[in-house]
mmCIF file of C-alpha atoms in Angstrom:
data_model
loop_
_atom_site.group_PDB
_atom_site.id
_atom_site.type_symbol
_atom_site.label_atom_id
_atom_site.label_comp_id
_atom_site.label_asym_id
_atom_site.label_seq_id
_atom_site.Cartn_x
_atom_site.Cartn_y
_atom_site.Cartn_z
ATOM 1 C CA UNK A 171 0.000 0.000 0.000
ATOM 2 C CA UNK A 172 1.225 3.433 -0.804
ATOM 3 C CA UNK A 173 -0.186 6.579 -0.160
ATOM 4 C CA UNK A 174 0.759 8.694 -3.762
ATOM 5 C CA UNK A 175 -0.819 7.010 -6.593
ATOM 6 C CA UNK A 176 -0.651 7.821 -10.374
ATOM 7 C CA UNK A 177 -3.475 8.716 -12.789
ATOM 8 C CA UNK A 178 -4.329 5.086 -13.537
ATOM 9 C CA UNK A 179 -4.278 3.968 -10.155
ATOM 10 C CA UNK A 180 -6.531 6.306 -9.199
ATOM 11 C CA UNK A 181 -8.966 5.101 -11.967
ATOM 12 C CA UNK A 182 -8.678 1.755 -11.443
ATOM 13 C CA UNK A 183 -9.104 1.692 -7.469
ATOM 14 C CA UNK A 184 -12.608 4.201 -8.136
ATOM 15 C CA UNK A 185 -13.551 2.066 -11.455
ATOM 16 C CA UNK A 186 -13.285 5.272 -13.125
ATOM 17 C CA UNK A 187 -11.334 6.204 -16.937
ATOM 18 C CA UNK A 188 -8.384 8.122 -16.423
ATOM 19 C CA UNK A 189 -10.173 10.864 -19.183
ATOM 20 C CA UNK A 190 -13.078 11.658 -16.246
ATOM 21 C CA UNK A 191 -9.967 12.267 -14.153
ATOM 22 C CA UNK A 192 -8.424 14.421 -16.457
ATOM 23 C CA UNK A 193 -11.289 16.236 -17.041
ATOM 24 C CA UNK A 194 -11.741 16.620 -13.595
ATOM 25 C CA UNK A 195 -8.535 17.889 -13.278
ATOM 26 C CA UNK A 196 -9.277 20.910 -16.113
ATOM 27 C CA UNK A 197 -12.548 22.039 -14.400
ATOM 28 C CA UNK A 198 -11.036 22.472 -10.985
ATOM 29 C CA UNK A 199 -13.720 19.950 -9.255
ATOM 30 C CA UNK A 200 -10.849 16.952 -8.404
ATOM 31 C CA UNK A 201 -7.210 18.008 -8.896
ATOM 32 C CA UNK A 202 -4.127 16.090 -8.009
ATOM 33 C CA UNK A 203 -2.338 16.562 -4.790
ATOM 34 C CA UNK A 204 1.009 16.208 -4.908
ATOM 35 C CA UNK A 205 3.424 17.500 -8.019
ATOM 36 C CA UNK A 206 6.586 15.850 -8.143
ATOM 37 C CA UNK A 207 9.195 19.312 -8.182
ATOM 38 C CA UNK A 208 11.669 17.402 -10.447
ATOM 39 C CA UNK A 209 9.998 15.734 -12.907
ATOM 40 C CA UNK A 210 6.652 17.651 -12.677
ATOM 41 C CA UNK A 211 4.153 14.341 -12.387
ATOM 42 C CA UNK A 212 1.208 14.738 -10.622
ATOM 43 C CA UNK A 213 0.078 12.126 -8.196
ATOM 44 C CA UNK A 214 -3.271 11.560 -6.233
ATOM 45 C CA UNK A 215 -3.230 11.026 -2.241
ATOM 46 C CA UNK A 216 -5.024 8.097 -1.423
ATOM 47 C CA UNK A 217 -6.606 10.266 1.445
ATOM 48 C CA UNK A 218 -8.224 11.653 -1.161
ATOM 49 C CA UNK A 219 -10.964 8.806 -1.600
ATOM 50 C CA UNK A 220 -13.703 10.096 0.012
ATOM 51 C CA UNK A 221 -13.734 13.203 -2.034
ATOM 52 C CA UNK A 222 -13.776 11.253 -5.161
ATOM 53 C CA UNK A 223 -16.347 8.867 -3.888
ATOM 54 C CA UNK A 224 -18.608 11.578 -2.909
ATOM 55 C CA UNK A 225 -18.552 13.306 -6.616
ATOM 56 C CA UNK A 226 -19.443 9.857 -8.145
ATOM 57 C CA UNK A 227 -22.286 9.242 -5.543
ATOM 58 C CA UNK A 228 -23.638 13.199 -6.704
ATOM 59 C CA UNK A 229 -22.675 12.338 -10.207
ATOM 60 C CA UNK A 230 -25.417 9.082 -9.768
ATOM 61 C CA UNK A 231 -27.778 11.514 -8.578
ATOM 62 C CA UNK A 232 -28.133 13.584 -11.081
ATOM 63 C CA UNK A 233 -25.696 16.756 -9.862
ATOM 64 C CA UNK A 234 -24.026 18.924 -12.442
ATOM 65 C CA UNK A 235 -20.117 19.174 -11.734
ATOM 66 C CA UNK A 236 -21.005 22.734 -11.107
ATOM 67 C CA UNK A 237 -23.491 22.010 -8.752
ATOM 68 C CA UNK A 238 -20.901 19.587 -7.112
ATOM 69 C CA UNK A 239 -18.393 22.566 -7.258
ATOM 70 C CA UNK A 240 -21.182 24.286 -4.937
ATOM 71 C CA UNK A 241 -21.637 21.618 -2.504
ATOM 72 C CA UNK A 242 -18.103 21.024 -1.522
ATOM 73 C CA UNK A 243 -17.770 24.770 -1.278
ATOM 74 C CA UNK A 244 -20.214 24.566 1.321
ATOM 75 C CA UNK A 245 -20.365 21.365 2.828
ATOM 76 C CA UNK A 246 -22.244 20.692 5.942
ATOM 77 C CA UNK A 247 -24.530 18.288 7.715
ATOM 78 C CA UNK A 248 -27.696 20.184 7.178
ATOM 79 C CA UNK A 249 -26.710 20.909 3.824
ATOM 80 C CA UNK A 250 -25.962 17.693 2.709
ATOM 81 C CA UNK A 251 -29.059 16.174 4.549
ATOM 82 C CA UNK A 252 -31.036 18.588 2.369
ATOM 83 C CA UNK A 253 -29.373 17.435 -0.466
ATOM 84 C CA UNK A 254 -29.853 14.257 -0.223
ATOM 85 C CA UNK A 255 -33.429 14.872 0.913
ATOM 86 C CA UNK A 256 -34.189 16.886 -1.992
ATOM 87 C CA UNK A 257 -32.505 13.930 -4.645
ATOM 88 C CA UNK A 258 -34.492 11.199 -2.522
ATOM 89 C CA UNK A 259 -37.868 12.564 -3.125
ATOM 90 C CA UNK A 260 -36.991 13.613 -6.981
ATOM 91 C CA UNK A 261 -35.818 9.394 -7.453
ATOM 92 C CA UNK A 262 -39.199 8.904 -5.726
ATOM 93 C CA UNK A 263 -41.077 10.884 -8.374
ATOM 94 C CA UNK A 264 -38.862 9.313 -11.109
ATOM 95 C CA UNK A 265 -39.957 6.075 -9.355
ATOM 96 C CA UNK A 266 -43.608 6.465 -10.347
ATOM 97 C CA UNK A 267 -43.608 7.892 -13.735
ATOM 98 C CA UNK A 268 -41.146 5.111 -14.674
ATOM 99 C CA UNK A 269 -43.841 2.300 -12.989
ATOM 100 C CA UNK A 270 -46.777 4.422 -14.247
ATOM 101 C CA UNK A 271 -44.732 4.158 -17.664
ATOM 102 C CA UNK A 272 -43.940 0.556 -17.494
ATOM 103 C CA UNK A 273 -47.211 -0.316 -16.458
ATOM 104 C CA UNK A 274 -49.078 1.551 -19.473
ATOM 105 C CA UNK A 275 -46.254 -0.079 -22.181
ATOM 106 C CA UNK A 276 -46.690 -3.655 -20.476
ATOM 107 C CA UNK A 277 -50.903 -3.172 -20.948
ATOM 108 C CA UNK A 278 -50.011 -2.204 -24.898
ATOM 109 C CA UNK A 279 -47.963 -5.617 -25.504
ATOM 110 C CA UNK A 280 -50.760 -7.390 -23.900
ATOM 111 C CA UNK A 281 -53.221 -5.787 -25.742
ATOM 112 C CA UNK A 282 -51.203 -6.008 -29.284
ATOM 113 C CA UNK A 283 -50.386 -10.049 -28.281
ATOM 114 C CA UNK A 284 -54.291 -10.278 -27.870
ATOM 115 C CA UNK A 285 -54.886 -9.047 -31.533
ATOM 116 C CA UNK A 286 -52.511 -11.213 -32.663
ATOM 117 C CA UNK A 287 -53.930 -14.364 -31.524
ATOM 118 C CA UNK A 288 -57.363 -13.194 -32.063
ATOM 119 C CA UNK A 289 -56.269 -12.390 -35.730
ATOM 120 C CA UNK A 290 -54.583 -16.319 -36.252
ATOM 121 C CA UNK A 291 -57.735 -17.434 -34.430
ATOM 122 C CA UNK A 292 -60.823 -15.233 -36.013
ATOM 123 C CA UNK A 293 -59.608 -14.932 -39.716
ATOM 124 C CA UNK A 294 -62.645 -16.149 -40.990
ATOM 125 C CA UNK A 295 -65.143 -13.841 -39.063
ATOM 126 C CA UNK A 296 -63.234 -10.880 -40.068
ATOM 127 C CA UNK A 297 -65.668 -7.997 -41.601
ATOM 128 C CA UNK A 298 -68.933 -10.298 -40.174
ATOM 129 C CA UNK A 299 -71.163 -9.311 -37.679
ATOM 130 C CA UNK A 300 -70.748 -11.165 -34.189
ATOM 131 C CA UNK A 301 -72.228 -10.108 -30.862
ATOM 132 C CA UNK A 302 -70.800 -9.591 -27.872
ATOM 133 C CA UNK A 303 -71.378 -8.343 -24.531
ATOM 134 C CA UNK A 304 -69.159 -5.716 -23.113
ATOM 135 C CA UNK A 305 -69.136 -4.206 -19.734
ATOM 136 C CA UNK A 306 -70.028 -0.192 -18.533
ATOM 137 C CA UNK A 307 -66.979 2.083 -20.148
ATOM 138 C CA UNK A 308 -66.539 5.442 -19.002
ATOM 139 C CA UNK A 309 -65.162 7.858 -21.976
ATOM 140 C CA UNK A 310 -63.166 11.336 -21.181
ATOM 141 C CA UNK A 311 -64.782 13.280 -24.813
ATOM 142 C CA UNK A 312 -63.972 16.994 -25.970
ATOM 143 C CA UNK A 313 -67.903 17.299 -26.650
ATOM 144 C CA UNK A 314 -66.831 18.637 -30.619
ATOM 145 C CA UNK A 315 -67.476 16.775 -33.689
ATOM 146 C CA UNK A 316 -64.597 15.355 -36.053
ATOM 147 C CA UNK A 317 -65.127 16.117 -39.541
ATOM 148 C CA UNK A 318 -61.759 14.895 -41.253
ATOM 149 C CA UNK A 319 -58.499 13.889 -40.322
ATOM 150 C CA UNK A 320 -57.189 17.353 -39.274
ATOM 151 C CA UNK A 321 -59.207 17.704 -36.782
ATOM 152 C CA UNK A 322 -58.545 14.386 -35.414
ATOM 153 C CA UNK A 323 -54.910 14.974 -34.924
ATOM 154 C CA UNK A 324 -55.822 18.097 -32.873
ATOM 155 C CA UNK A 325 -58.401 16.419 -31.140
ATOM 156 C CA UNK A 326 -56.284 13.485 -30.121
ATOM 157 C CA UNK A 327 -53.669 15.846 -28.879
ATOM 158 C CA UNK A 328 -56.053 17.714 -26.607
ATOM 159 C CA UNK A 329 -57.028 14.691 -25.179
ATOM 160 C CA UNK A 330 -53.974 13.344 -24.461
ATOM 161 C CA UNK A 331 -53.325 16.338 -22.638
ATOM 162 C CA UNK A 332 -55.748 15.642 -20.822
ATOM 163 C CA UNK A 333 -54.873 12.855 -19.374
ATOM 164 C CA UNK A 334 -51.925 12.391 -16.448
ATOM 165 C CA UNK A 335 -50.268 8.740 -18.286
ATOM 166 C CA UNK A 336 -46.805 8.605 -19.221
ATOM 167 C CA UNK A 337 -47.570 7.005 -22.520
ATOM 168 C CA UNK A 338 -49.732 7.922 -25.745
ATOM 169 C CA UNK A 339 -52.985 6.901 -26.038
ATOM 170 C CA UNK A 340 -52.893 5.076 -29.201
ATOM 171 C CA UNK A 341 -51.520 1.783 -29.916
ATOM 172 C CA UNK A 342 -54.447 0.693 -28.295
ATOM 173 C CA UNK A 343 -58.449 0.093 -27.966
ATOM 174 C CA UNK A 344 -58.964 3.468 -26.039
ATOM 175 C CA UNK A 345 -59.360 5.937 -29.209
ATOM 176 C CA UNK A 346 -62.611 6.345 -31.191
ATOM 177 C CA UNK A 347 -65.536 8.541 -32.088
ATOM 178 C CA UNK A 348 -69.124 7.918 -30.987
ATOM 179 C CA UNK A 349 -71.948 7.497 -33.813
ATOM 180 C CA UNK A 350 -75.069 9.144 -32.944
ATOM 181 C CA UNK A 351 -78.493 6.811 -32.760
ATOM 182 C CA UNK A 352 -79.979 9.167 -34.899
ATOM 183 C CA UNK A 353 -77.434 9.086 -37.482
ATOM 184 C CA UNK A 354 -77.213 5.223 -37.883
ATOM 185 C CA UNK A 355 -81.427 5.024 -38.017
ATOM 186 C CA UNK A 356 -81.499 7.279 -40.890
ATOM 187 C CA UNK A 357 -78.541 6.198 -42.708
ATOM 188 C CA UNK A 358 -76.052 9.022 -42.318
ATOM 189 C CA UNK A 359 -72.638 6.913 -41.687
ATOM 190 C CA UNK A 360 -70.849 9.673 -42.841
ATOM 191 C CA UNK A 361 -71.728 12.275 -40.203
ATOM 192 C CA UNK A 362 -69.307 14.318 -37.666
ATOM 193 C CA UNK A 363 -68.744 12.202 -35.257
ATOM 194 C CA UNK A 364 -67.789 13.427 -31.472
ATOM 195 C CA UNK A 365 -64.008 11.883 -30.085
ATOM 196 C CA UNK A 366 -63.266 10.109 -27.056
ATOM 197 C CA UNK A 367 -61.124 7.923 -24.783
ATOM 198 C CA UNK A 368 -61.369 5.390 -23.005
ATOM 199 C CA UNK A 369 -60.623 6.337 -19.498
ATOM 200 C CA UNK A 370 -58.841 4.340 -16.985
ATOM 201 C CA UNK A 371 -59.927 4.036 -13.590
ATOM 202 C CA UNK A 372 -57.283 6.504 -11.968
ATOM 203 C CA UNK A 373 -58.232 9.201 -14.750
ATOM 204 C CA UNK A 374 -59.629 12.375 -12.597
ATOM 205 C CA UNK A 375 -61.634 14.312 -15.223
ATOM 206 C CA UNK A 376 -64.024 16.969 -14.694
ATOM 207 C CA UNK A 377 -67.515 15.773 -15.085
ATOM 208 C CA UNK A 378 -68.199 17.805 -18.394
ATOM 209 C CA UNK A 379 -65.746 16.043 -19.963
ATOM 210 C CA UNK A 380 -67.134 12.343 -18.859
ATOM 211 C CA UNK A 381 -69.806 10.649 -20.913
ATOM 212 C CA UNK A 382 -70.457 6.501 -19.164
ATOM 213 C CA UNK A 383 -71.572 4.031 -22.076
ATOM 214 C CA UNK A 384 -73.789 1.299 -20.267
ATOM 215 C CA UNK A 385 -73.193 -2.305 -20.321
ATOM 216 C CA UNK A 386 -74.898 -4.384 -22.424
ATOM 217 C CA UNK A 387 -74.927 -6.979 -26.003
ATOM 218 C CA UNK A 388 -73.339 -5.372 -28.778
ATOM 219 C CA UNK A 389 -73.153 -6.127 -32.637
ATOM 220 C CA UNK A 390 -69.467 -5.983 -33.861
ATOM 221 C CA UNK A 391 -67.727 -5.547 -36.901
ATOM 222 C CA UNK A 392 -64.174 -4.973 -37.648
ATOM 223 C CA UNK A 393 -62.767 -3.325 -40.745
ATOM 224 C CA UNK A 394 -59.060 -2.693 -42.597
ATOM 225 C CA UNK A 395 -58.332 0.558 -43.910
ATOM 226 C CA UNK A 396 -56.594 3.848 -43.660
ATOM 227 C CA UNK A 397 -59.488 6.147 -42.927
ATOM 228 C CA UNK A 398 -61.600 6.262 -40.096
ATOM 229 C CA UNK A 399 -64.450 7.458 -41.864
ATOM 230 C CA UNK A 400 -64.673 4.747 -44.302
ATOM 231 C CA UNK A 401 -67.986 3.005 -42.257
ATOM 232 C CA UNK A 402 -70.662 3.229 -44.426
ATOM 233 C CA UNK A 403 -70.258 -0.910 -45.757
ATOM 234 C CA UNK A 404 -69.316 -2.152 -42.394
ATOM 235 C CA UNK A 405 -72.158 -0.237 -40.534
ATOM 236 C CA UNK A 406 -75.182 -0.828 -43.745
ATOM 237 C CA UNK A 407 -74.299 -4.760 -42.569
ATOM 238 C CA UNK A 408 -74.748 -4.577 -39.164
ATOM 239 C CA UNK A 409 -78.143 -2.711 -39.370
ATOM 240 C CA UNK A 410 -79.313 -5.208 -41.923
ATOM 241 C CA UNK A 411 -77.842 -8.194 -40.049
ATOM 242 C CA UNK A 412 -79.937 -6.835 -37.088
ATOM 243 C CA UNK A 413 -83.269 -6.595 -39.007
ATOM 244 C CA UNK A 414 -82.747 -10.105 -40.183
ATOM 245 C CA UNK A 415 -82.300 -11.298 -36.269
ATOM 246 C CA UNK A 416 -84.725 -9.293 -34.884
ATOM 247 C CA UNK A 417 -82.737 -6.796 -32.926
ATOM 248 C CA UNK A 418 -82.539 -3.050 -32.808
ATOM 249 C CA UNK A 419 -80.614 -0.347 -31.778
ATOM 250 C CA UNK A 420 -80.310 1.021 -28.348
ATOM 251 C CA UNK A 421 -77.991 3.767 -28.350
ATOM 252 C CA UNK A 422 -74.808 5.331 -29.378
ATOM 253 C CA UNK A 423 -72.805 3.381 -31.595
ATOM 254 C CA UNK A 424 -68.971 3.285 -30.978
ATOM 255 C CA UNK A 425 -66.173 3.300 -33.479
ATOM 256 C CA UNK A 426 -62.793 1.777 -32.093
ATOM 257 C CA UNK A 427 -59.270 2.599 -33.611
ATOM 258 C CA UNK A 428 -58.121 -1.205 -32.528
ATOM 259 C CA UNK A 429 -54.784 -1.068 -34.418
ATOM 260 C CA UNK A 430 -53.877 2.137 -35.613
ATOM 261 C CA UNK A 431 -50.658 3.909 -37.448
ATOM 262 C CA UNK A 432 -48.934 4.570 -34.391
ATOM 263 C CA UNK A 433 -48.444 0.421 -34.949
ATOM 264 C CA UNK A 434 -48.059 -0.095 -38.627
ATOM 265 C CA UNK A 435 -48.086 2.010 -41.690
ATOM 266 C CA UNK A 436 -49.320 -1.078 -43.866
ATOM 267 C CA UNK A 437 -53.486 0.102 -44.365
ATOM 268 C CA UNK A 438 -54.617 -3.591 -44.712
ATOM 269 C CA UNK A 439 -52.728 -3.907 -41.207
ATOM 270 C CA UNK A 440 -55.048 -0.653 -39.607
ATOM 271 C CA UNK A 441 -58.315 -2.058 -38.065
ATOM 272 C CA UNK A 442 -61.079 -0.516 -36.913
ATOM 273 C CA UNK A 443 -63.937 -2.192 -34.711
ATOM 274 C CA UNK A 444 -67.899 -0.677 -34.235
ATOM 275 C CA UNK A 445 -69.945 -1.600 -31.585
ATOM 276 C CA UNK A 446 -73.589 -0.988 -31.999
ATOM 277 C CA UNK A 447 -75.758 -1.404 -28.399
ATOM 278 C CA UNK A 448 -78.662 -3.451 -29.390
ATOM 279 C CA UNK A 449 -81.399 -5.305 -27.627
ATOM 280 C CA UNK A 450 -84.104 -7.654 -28.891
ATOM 281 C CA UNK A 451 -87.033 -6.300 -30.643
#
């Protein structure tokens, strides 16, 4: 053991490259101690340890070598217990968005695995009618009507806006517009149509903003295609495969971006899926 040690063994006892010393050297934050006075090399104290362990423990926090400048100019208990105080509850914020993040990507590979299968599985009933019951949703909706494309892009951005998640809304089954009754019993499939999300359960939105679709049997029908307002076939079948059964509507209709172009810019890939409340006549 020796107390003077050289550039590299410096490095090597702190795991650190003998550049991040130099550089630490240039900016004044961790200099040498000791110059030799006849051949001018520069050698570290190992005494000094504790300084350089300190800088990479502020470095893993997030610190600025400027604002590590600042702390060793005025190190103290209190202030480094309100340092460290301070970095613990910003790691503790980081914390959540990072779970709240991995917890809305992990739902969007479970979702996309779903469509998968259900794609291998359902190949034949794709573009048929099928029904299905699906339970209460509540929506988060601007209350304005969509009438092409650019409005859509604004009005997905205000409603992601919205909302407090770490993650886009699309590249999933949250997105759509909501076809008015009134609309589908006189034939106009082509009508401005009013956007919403679905909202999760943790969503705190003001009540204007809500809209609840009730539980209930639904006739589906997905489609493939770039545009969502390309309806008119898909919905014209389910409202004559429900005359033929003996069913009706009872309600809103829903029209579901379930893979979008957030996923695949392929439009035979892009599917779209309406649900139509109906009930038995």
């Amino acid at each position: 053991m020796k107390e003077k040690l050289t550039i590299g063994e410096m490095a090597k006892l702190r795991n650190l490259t003998t550049e991040t010393l130099r550089h630490y050297d240039r900016i004044d934050l961790f200099k040498p101690q000791y110059i030799d006075p006849h051949s001018g090399y520069r050698y570290y104290s190992i005494y000094q340890y504790e300084i350089l362990g300190t800088i990479k423990e502020l470095r893993q926090l997030g610190l600025s070598t400027d604002e590590i400048k600042g702390y060793f100019d005025e190190r103290s208990f209190n202030n480094s217990l309100e340092l460290l105080t301070f970095k613990h509850l910003e790691l503790v914020s980081k914390l959540k968005e990072l779970t709240d993040l991995e917890e809305n990507i992990r739902e969007k590979i479970s979702y996309l695995k779903q469509v998968e299968k259900e794609d291998e599985e359902k190949e034949d009933e794709e573009k048929e009618v099928i029904f299905r019951k699906i339970k209460s949703r509540k929506l988060i909706t601007l209350n304005e009507n969509i009438n092409n494309n650019l409005q859509l892009c604004y009005g997905v951005i205000k409603l992601e806006n919205m909302l407090n998640e770490k993650a886009p809304i699309l590249a999933s089954n949250r997105l759509g517009i909501i076809i008015k009754e009134e609309d589908l019993r006189l034939h106009k499939f082509e009508e401005p149509s009013v956007i919403f999300i679905v909202a999760k359960n943790k969503q705190r939105i003001p009540k204007k903003h809500q809209r609840t679709v009730p539980g209930g049997l639904f006739a589906c029908i997905r489609y493939n295609g770039e545009l969502l307002w390309n309806r008119s076939e898909s919905l014209a079948k389910i409202l004559n495969h429900l005359d033929k059964h003996g069913y009706r509507i009872k309600g809103d209709a829903l029209q579901i971006m379930y893979v979008d172009i957030t996923i695949t810019d392929k439009p035979n890939e892009i599917k779209f899926e309406i649900q139509v409340p109906i009930e038995k006549v």
